Coordinates of C-alpha atoms and ligand atoms in Angstrom, one line a residue:
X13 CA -25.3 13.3 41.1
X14 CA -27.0 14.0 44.3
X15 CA -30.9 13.9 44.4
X16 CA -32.9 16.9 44.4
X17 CA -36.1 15.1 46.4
X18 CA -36.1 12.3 49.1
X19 CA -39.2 11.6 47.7
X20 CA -40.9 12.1 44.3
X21 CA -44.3 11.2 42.7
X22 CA -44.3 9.9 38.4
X23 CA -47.9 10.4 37.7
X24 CA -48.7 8.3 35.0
X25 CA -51.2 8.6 32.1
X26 CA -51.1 7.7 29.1
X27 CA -47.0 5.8 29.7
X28 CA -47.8 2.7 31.5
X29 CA -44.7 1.1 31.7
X30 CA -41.8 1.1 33.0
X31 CA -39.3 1.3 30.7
X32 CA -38.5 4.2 27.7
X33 CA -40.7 6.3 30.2
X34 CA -39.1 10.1 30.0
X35 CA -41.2 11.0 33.2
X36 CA -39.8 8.0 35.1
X37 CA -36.1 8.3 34.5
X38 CA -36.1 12.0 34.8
X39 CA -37.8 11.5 38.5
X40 CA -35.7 8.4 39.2
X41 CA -32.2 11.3 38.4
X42 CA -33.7 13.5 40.6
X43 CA -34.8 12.1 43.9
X44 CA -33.8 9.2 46.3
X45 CA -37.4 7.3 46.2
X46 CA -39.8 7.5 43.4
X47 CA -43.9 6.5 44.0
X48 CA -45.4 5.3 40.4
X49 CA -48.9 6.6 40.6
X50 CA -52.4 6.6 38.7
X51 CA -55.4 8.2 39.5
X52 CA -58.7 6.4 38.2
X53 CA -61.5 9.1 37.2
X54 CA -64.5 7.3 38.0
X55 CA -66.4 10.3 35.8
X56 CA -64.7 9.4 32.7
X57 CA -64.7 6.1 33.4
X58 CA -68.6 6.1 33.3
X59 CA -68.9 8.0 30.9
X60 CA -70.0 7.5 27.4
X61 CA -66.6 9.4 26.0
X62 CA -64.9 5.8 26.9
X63 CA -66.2 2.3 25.9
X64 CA -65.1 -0.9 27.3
X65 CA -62.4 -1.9 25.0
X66 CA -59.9 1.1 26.1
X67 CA -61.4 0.3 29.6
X68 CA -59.9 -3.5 29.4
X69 CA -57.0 -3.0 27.9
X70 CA -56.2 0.2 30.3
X71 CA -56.8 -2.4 33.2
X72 CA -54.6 -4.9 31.9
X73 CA -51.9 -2.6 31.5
X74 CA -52.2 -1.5 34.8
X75 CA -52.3 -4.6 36.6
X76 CA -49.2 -5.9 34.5
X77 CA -47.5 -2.4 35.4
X78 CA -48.4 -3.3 39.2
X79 CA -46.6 -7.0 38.6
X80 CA -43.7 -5.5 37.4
X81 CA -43.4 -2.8 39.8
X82 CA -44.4 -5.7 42.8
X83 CA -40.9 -7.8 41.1
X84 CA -38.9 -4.4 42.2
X85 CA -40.3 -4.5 45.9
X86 CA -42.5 -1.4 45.0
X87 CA -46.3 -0.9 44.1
X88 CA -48.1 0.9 42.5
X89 CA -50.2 3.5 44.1
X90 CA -53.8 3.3 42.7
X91 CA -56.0 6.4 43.7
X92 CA -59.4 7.0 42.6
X93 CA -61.1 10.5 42.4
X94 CA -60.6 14.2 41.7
X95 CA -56.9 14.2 40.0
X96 CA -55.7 17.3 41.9
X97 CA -57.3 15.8 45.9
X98 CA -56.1 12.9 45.0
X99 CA -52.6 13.7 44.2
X100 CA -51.5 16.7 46.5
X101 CA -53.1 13.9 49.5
X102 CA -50.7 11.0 47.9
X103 CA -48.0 13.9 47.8
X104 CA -48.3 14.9 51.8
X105 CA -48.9 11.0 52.7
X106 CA -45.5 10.1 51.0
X107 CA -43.6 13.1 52.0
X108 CA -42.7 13.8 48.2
X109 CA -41.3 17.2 47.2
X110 CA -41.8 16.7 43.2
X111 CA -44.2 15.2 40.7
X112 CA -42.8 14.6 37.1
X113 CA -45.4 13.7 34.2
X114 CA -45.4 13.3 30.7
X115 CA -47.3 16.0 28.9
X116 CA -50.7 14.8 27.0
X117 CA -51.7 17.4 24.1
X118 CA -55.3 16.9 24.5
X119 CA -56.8 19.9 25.1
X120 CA -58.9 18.2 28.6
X121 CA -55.8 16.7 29.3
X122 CA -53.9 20.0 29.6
X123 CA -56.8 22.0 31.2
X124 CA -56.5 18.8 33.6
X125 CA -52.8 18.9 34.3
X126 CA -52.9 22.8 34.6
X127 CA -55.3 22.1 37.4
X128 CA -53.1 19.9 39.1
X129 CA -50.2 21.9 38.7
X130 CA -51.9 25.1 40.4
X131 CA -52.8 22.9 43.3
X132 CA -49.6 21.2 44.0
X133 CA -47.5 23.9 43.7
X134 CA -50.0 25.6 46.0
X135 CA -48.5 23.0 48.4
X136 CA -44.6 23.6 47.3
X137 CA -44.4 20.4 45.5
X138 CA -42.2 20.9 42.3
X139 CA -43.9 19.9 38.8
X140 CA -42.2 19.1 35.9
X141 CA -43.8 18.0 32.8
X142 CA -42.0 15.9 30.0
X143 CA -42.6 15.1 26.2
X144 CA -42.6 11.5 25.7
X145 CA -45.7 9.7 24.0
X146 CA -44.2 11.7 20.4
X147 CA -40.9 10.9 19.3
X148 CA -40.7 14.8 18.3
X149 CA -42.8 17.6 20.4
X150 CA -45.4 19.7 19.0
X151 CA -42.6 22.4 18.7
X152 CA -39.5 20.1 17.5
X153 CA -40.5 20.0 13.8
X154 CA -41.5 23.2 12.4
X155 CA -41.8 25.1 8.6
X156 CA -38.9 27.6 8.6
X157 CA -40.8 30.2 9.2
X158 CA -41.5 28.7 13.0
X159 CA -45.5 27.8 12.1
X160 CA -46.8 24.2 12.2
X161 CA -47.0 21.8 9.1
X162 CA -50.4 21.0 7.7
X163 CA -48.8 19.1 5.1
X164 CA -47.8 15.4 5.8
X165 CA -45.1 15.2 3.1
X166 CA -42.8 18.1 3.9
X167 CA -43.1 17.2 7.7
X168 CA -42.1 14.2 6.8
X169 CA -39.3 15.2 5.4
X170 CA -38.4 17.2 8.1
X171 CA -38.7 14.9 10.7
X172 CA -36.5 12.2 8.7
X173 CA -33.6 15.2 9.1
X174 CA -34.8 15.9 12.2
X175 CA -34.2 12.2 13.4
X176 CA -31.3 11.5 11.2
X177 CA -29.3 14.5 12.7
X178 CA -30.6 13.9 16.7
X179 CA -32.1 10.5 16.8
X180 CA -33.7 10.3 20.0
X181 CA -32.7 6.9 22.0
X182 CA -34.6 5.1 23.9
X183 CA -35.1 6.3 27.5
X184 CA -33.3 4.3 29.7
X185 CA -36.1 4.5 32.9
X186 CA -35.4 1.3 33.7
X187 CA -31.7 1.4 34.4
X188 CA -32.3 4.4 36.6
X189 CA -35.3 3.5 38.5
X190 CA -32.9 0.8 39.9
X191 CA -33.0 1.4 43.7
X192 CA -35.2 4.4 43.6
X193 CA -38.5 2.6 43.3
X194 CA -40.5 3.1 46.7
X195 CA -41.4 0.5 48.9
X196 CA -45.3 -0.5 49.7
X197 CA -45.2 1.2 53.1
X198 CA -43.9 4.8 51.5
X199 CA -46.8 4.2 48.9
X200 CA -49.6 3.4 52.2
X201 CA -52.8 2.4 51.2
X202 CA -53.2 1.9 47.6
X203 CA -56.3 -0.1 45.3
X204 CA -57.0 -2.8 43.6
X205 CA -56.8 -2.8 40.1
X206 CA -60.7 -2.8 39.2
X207 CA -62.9 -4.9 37.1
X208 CA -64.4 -2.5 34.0
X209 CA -67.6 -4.1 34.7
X210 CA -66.9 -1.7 38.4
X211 CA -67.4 1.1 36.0
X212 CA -70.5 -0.3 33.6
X213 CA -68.4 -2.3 31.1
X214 CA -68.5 -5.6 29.9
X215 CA -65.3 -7.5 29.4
X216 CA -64.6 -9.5 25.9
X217 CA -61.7 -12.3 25.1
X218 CA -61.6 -10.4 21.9
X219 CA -60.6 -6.9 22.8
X220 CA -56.7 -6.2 22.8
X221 CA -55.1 -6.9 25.7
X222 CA -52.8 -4.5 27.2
X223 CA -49.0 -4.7 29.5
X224 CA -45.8 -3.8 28.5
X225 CA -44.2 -7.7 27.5
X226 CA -47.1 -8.0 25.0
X227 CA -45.9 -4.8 23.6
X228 CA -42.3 -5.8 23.2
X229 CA -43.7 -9.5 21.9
X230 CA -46.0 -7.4 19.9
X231 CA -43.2 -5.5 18.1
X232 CA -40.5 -7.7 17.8
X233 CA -42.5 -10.2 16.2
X234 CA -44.3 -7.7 13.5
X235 CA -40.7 -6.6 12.4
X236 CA -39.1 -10.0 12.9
X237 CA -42.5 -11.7 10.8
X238 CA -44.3 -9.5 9.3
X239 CA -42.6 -5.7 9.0
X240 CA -40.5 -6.1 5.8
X241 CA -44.0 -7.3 3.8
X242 CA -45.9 -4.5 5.3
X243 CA -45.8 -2.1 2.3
X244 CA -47.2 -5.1 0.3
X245 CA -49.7 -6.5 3.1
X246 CA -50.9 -3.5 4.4
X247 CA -53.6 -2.8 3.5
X248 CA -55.6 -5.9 2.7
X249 CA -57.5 -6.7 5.9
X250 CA -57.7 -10.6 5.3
X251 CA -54.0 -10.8 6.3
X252 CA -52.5 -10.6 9.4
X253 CA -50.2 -7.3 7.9
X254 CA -50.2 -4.7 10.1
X255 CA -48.5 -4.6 13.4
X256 CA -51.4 -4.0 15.9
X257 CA -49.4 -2.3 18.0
X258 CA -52.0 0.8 18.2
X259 CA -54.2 -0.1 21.7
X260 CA -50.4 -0.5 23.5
X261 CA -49.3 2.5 21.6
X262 CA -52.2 4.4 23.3
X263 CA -52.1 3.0 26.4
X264 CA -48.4 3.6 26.3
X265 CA -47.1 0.8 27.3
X266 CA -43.9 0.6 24.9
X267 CA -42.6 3.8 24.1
X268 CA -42.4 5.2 20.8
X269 CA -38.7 5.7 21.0
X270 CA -38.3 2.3 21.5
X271 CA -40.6 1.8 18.1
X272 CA -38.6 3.8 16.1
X273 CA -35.5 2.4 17.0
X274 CA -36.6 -0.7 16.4
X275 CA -37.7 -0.1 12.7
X276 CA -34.5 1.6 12.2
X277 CA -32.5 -1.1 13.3
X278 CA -34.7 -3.4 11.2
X279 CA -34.2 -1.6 7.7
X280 CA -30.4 -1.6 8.4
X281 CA -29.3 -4.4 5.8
X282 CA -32.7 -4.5 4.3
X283 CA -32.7 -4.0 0.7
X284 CA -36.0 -3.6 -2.4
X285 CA -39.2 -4.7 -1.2
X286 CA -38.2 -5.4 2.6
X287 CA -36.6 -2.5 2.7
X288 CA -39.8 -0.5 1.8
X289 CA -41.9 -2.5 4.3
X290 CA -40.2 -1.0 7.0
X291 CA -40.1 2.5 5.2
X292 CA -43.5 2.6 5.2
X293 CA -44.4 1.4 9.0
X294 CA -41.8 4.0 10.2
X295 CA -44.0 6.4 7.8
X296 CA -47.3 5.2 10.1
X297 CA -45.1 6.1 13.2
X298 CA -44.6 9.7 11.2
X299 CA -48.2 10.4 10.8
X300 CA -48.6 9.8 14.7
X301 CA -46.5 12.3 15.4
X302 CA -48.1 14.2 13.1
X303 CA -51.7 14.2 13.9
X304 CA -50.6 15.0 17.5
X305 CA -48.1 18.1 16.8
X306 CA -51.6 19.2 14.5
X307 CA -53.9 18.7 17.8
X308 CA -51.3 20.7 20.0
X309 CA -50.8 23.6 17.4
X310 CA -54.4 23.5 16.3
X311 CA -56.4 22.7 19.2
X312 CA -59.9 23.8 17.7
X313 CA -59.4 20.6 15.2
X314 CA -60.9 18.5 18.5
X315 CA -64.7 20.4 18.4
X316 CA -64.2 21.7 14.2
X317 CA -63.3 21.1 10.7
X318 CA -59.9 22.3 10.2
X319 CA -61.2 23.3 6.9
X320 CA -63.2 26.5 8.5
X321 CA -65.3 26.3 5.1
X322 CA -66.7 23.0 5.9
X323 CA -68.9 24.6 8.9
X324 CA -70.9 25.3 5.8
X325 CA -72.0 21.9 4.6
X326 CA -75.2 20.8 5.5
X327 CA -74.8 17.2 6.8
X328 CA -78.2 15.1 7.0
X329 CA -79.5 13.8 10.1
X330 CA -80.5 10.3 9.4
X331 CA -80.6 8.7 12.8
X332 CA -81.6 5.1 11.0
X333 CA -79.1 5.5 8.4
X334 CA -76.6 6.4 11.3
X335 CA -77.7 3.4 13.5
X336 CA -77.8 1.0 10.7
X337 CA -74.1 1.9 9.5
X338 CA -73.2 1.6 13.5
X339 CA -74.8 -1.7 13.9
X340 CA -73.0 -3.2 10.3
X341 CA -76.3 -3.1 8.5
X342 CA -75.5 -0.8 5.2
X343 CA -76.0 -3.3 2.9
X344 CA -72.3 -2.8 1.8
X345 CA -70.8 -5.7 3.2
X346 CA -67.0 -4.5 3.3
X347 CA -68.7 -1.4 5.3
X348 CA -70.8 -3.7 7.6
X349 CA -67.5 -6.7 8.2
X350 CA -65.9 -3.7 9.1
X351 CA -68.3 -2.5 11.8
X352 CA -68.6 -6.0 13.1
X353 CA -64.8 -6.1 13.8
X354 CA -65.0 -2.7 15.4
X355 CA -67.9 -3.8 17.9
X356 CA -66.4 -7.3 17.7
X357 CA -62.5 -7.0 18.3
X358 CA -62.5 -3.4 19.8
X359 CA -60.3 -2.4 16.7
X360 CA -60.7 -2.4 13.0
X361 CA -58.2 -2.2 10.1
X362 CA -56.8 1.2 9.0
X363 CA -58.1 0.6 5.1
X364 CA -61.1 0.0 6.4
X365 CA -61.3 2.9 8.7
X366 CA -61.1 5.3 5.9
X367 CA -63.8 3.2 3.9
X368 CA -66.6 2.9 7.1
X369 CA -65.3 7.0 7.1
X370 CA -66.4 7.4 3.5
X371 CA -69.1 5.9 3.6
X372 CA -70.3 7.7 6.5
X373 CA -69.5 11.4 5.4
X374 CA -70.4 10.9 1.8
X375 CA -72.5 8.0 0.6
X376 CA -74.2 8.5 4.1
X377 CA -73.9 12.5 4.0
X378 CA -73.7 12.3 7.8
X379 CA -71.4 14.6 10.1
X380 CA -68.1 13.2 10.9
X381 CA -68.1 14.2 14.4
X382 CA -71.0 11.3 15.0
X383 CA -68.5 8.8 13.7
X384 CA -65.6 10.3 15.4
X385 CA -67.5 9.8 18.5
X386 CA -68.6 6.3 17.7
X387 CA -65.0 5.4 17.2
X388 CA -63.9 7.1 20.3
X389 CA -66.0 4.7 22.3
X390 CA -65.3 1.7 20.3
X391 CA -62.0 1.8 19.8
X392 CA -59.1 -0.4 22.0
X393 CA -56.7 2.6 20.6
X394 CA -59.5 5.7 20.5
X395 CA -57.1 8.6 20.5
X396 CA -58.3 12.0 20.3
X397 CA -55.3 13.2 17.7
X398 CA -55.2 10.6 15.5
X399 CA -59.0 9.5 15.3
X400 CA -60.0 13.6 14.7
X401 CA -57.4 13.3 12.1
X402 CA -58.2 10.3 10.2
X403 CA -61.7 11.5 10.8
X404 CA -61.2 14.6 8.9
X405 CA -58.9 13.0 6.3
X406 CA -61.7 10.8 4.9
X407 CA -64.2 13.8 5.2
X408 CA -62.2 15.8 3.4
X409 CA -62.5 18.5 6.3
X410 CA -59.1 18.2 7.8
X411 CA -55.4 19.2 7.0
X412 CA -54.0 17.3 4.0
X413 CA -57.5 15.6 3.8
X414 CA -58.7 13.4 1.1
X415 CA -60.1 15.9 -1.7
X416 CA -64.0 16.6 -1.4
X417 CA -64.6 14.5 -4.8
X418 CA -63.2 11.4 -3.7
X419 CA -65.9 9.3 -2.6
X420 CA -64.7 5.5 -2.1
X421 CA -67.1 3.3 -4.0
X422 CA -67.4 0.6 -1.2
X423 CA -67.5 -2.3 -4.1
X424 CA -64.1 -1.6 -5.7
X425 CA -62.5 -1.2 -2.2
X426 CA -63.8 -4.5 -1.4
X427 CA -62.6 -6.0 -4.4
X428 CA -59.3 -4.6 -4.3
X429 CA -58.6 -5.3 -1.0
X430 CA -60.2 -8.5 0.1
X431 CA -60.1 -10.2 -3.4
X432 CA -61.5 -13.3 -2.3
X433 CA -64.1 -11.7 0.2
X434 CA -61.8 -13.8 3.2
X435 CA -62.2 -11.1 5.5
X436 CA -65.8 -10.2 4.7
X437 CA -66.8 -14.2 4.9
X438 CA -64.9 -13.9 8.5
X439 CA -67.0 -11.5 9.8
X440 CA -70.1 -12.2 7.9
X441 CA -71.3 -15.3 8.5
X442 CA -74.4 -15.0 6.5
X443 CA -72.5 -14.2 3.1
X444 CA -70.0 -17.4 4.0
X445 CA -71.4 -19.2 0.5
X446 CA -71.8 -16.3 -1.5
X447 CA -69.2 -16.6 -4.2
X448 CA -66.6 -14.5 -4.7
X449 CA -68.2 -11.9 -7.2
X450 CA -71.1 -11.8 -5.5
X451 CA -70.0 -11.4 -1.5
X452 CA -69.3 -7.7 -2.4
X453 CA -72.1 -7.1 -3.9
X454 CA -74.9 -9.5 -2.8
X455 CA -77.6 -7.9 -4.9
X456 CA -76.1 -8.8 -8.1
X457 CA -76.8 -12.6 -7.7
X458 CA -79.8 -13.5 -10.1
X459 CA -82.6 -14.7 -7.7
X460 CA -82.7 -18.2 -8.6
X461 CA -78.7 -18.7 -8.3
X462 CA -79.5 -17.1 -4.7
X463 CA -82.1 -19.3 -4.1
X464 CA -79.7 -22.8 -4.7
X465 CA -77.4 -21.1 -2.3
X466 CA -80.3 -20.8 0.4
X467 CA -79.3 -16.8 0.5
X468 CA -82.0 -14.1 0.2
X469 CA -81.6 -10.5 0.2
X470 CA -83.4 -8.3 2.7
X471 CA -84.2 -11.8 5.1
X472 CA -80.2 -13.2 5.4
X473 CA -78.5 -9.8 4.9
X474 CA -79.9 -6.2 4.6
X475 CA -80.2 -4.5 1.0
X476 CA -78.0 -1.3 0.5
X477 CA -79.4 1.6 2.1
X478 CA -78.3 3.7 -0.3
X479 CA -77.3 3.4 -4.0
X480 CA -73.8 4.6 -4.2
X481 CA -74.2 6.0 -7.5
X482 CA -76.6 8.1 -6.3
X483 CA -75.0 9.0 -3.0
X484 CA -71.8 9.9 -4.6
X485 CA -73.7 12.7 -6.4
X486 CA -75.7 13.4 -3.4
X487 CA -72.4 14.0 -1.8
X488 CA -71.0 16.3 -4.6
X489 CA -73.6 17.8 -4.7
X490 CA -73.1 19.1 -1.2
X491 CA -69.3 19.1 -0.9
X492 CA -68.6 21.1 -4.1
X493 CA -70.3 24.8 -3.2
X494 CA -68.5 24.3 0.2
X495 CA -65.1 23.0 -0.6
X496 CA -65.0 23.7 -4.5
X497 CA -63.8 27.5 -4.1
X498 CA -60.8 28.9 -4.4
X499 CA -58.5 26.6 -2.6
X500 CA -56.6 26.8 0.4
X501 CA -53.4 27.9 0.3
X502 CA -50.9 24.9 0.4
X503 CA -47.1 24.6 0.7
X504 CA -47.0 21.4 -1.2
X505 CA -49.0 18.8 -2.9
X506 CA -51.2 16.8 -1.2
X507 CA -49.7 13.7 0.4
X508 CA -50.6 10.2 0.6
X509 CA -53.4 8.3 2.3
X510 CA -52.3 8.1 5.9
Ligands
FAD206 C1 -61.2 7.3 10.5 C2 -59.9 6.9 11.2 C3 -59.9 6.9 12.6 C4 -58.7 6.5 13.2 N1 -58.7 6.5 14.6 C5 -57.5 6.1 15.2 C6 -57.5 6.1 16.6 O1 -58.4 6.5 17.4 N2 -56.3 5.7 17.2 C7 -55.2 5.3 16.5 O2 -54.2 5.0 17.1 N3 -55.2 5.3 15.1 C8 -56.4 5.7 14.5 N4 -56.4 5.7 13.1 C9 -55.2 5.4 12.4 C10 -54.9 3.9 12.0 O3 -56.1 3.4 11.4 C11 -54.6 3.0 13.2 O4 -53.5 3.6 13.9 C12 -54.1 1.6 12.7 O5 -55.1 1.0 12.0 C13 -53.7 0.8 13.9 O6 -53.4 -0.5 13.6 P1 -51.9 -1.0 13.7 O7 -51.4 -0.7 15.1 O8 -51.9 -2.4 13.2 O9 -51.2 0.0 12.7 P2 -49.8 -0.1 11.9 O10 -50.2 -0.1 10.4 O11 -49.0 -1.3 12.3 O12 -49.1 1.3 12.2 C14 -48.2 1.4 13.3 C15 -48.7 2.5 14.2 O13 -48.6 3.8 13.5 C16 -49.6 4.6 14.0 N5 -50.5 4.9 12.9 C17 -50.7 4.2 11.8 N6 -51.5 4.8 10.9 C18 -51.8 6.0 11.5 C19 -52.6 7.1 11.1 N7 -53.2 7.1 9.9 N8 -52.7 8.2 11.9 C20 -52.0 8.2 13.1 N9 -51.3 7.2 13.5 C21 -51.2 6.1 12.7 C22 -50.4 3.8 15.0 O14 -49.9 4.2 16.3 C23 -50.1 2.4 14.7 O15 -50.2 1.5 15.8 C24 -57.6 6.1 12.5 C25 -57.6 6.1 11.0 C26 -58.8 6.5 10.4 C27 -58.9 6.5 8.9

């Protein structure tokens, strides 16, 4: 097939890789020479919307996305600035007729790329925007009568038929960039890939590292190791069960094709248990998809409650209790290991996140926007669809949320899902001794038995800032004029956790 363009541009975002990259192979079909470009935004970049895991693992990715492109005689053409100067100047230095991107449903993101499109088109370059980080757009899996799911279960099922019928492969990018990639002197003067501490951020060896090999590592060895246990292992943050494949998912570089393909292959042959373990992480990929199509139909989810009753509860504004459940100081030590491995590791376990979320919203009665926000600039994986949704799952504000009344009581959760207290003990040094009755509950031990164990409450480890007995009715208390009318109207039951 002939080319359309001598020269074109693949603007990339939230894709950085090279292969199962929509964007890519459709530029690499359509012109002779393709340019692989990013433009930093030093504005975001200092701002406070970001934090310095995303920032690392961003980096990485883009310096092992210049590597790979540097093996295929091309470069990478790093720009830093205003996205629409910045491109239509890259577009007239390289002569390129076209810019291809893949679309990003955040609502900045699309007020950003409509700028950009204005402004090259202004200047005759052809734009053409792809779906790609989704394995089905926002429009591909709809209720029959052409409106968006709000229900996880039944769009569930519909994407299952969806993919069963017209299973989308894995892009091939990589096969057709072959030859079309252009060479450093089309690409002119491009920069270095920065430090984050350029931008105000300070590096850890603990933060998830980002590039496309990791990602494949990453993968094949969770479904290889760990996938066909996952349903069992999931959800008990001690083990090593879940794929942690979220900070490359977000940075984009493996594609989610490539994922679910992968899974699919997996649970070919697999049978009871194993078989259900890869059910279930497929499942995870579902309620990606799903949170995103929710952000793109529903775009007011990203300031609001979904739940337009909920603008009626009255939230307190505790900035010490706020600090103190930022900071891993609660008292509750499952809450407080948890915020240590957020500000730690730059990512924290999904049971977890709906127990720091609980305990924030309800035993805390504080808004869930704060901890949305703290999340978004803690997070190796912050992503706007799928932290606002989890976010308003465990508030009970959002579609298909967690019902008003349930209020995790951080104990229980703590001993059902780190028995032993392994993972509280790994991120608590302070309660390493504590036996195992007492490390979820330090206040129960009898003064003396603390005392032989050199422990004492409110010098070694904070005492509970709130008594979840009383919280939990606290939080009723609040919730149930709000969200206890008449219900919403629903088109199934309510679904699983996420
Ligand atoms: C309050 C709260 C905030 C969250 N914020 C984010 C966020 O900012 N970014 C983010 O990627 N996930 C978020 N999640 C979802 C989930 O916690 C993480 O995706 C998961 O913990 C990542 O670890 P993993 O890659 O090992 O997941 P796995 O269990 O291996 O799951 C595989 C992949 O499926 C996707 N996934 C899994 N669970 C969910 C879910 N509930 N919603 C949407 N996608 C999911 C992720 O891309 C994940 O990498 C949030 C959940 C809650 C309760």
């Amino acid at each position: 097939m002939a080319a359309n363009h001598a020269t074109s541009i693949v603007w990339l975002r939230r894709d950085l890789r090279l292969s199962d990259n929509v964007a890519l192979e459709r530029a690499a079909r359509a012109s002779e020479r393709v340019v692989c470009a990013f433009v930093l935004d030093p504005v975001l970049l200092r701002s406070d919307r970001v934090g310095a895991p995303i920032v690392c693992c961003f980096f990485d990715a883009l310096a092992s996305l210049r590597d790979a492109l540097r093996e295929r005689g091309s470069d990478l053409a790093l720009l830093e600035g205003d996205f629409e100067t910045e491109l239509r100047g890259l577009a007239k230095r390289a002569g390129a007729t076209a810019l291809f991107y893949n679309v990003d449903y955040e609502p900045d993101a699309i007020a950003r790329d409509e700028r950009v499109t204005a402004g090259l088109r202004a200047d005759d370059v052809v734009v053409e925007a792809s779906v790609d980080h989704v394995y089905f757009g926002a429009t591909d899996v709809l209720k029959p009568d052409g409106s968006p799911y709000t229900v996880f279960t039944p769009y569930k099922r519909r994407w299952l038929e969806r993919c069963e019928r017209e299973p989308r492969p894995a892009t091939d990018s990589l096969g057709a960039i072959r030859r079309r990639l252009a060479t450093a002197d089309t690409i002119g003067e491009t920069l270095a890939v920065p430090k984050p501490e350029d931008y105000g951020h300070e590096r850890s060896p603990k933060f998830p590292k980002g590039g496309e090999t990791l990602a494949h590592d990453t993968l094949a060895t969770f479904l290889e190791e760990r996938g066909g246990a996952y349903a069992a292992d999931r959800n008990e943050p001690a083990k090593p069960g879940t794929s942690h494949l979220s900070p490359q998912l977000r940075a984009g570089t493996i594609g989610i094709r490539t994922c679910v393909a992968a899974v699919v292959d997996a649970r070919r042959g697999a049978r009871g248990t194993r078989a259900t373990g890869f059910d279930t992480w497929l499942s995870e990929l579902i309620w990606r998809d799903f949170y995103q199509q929710i952000l793109a139909n529903v775009p007011r989810v990203a300031d609001g409650p979904f739940d337009e009753r909920a603008r009626a509860l009255d939230y307190r504004t505790s900035r010490d209790d706020f600090e103190a459940w930022c900071a891993g100081r609660t008292g509750y030590p499952i809450v407080d290991a948890a915020m240590v491995q957020l500000n730690t590791f730059g990512w924290m376990h999904n049971r977890l996140r709906m127990i720091v979320a609980s305990f924030l919203t309800k035993d805390l009665l504080l808004d869930y926007r704060l901890g949305e926000a703290y999340f978004e600039q803690h997070l190796a994986d912050a992503d706007k669809a799928a932290n606002n949704g989890g976010w308003q799952w465990s508030s009970s504000t959002g579609t298909d949320a967690a019902p008003y009344f349930r209020v995790f009581n951080p104990v229980l959760q703590s001993e059902k899902f780190d028995p032993d207290g392994a993972f509280i003990r790994s991120m608590l040094p302070a309660l390493e001794r504590l036996p195992a009755r007492a490390v979820h509950a330090p206040w129960i031990l009898a003064p003396l038995e603390a005392e032989a164990l050199g422990f004492r409450l409110g010098r070694d480890y904070p005492e509970p800032i709130v008594d979840h007995a009383e919280a939990r009715v606290r939080a009723l208390a609040a919730y149930a004029p709000v969200l206890g009318k008449a219900a919403r109207p629903r088109e199934a039951a309510r679904s699983d956790a996420p």
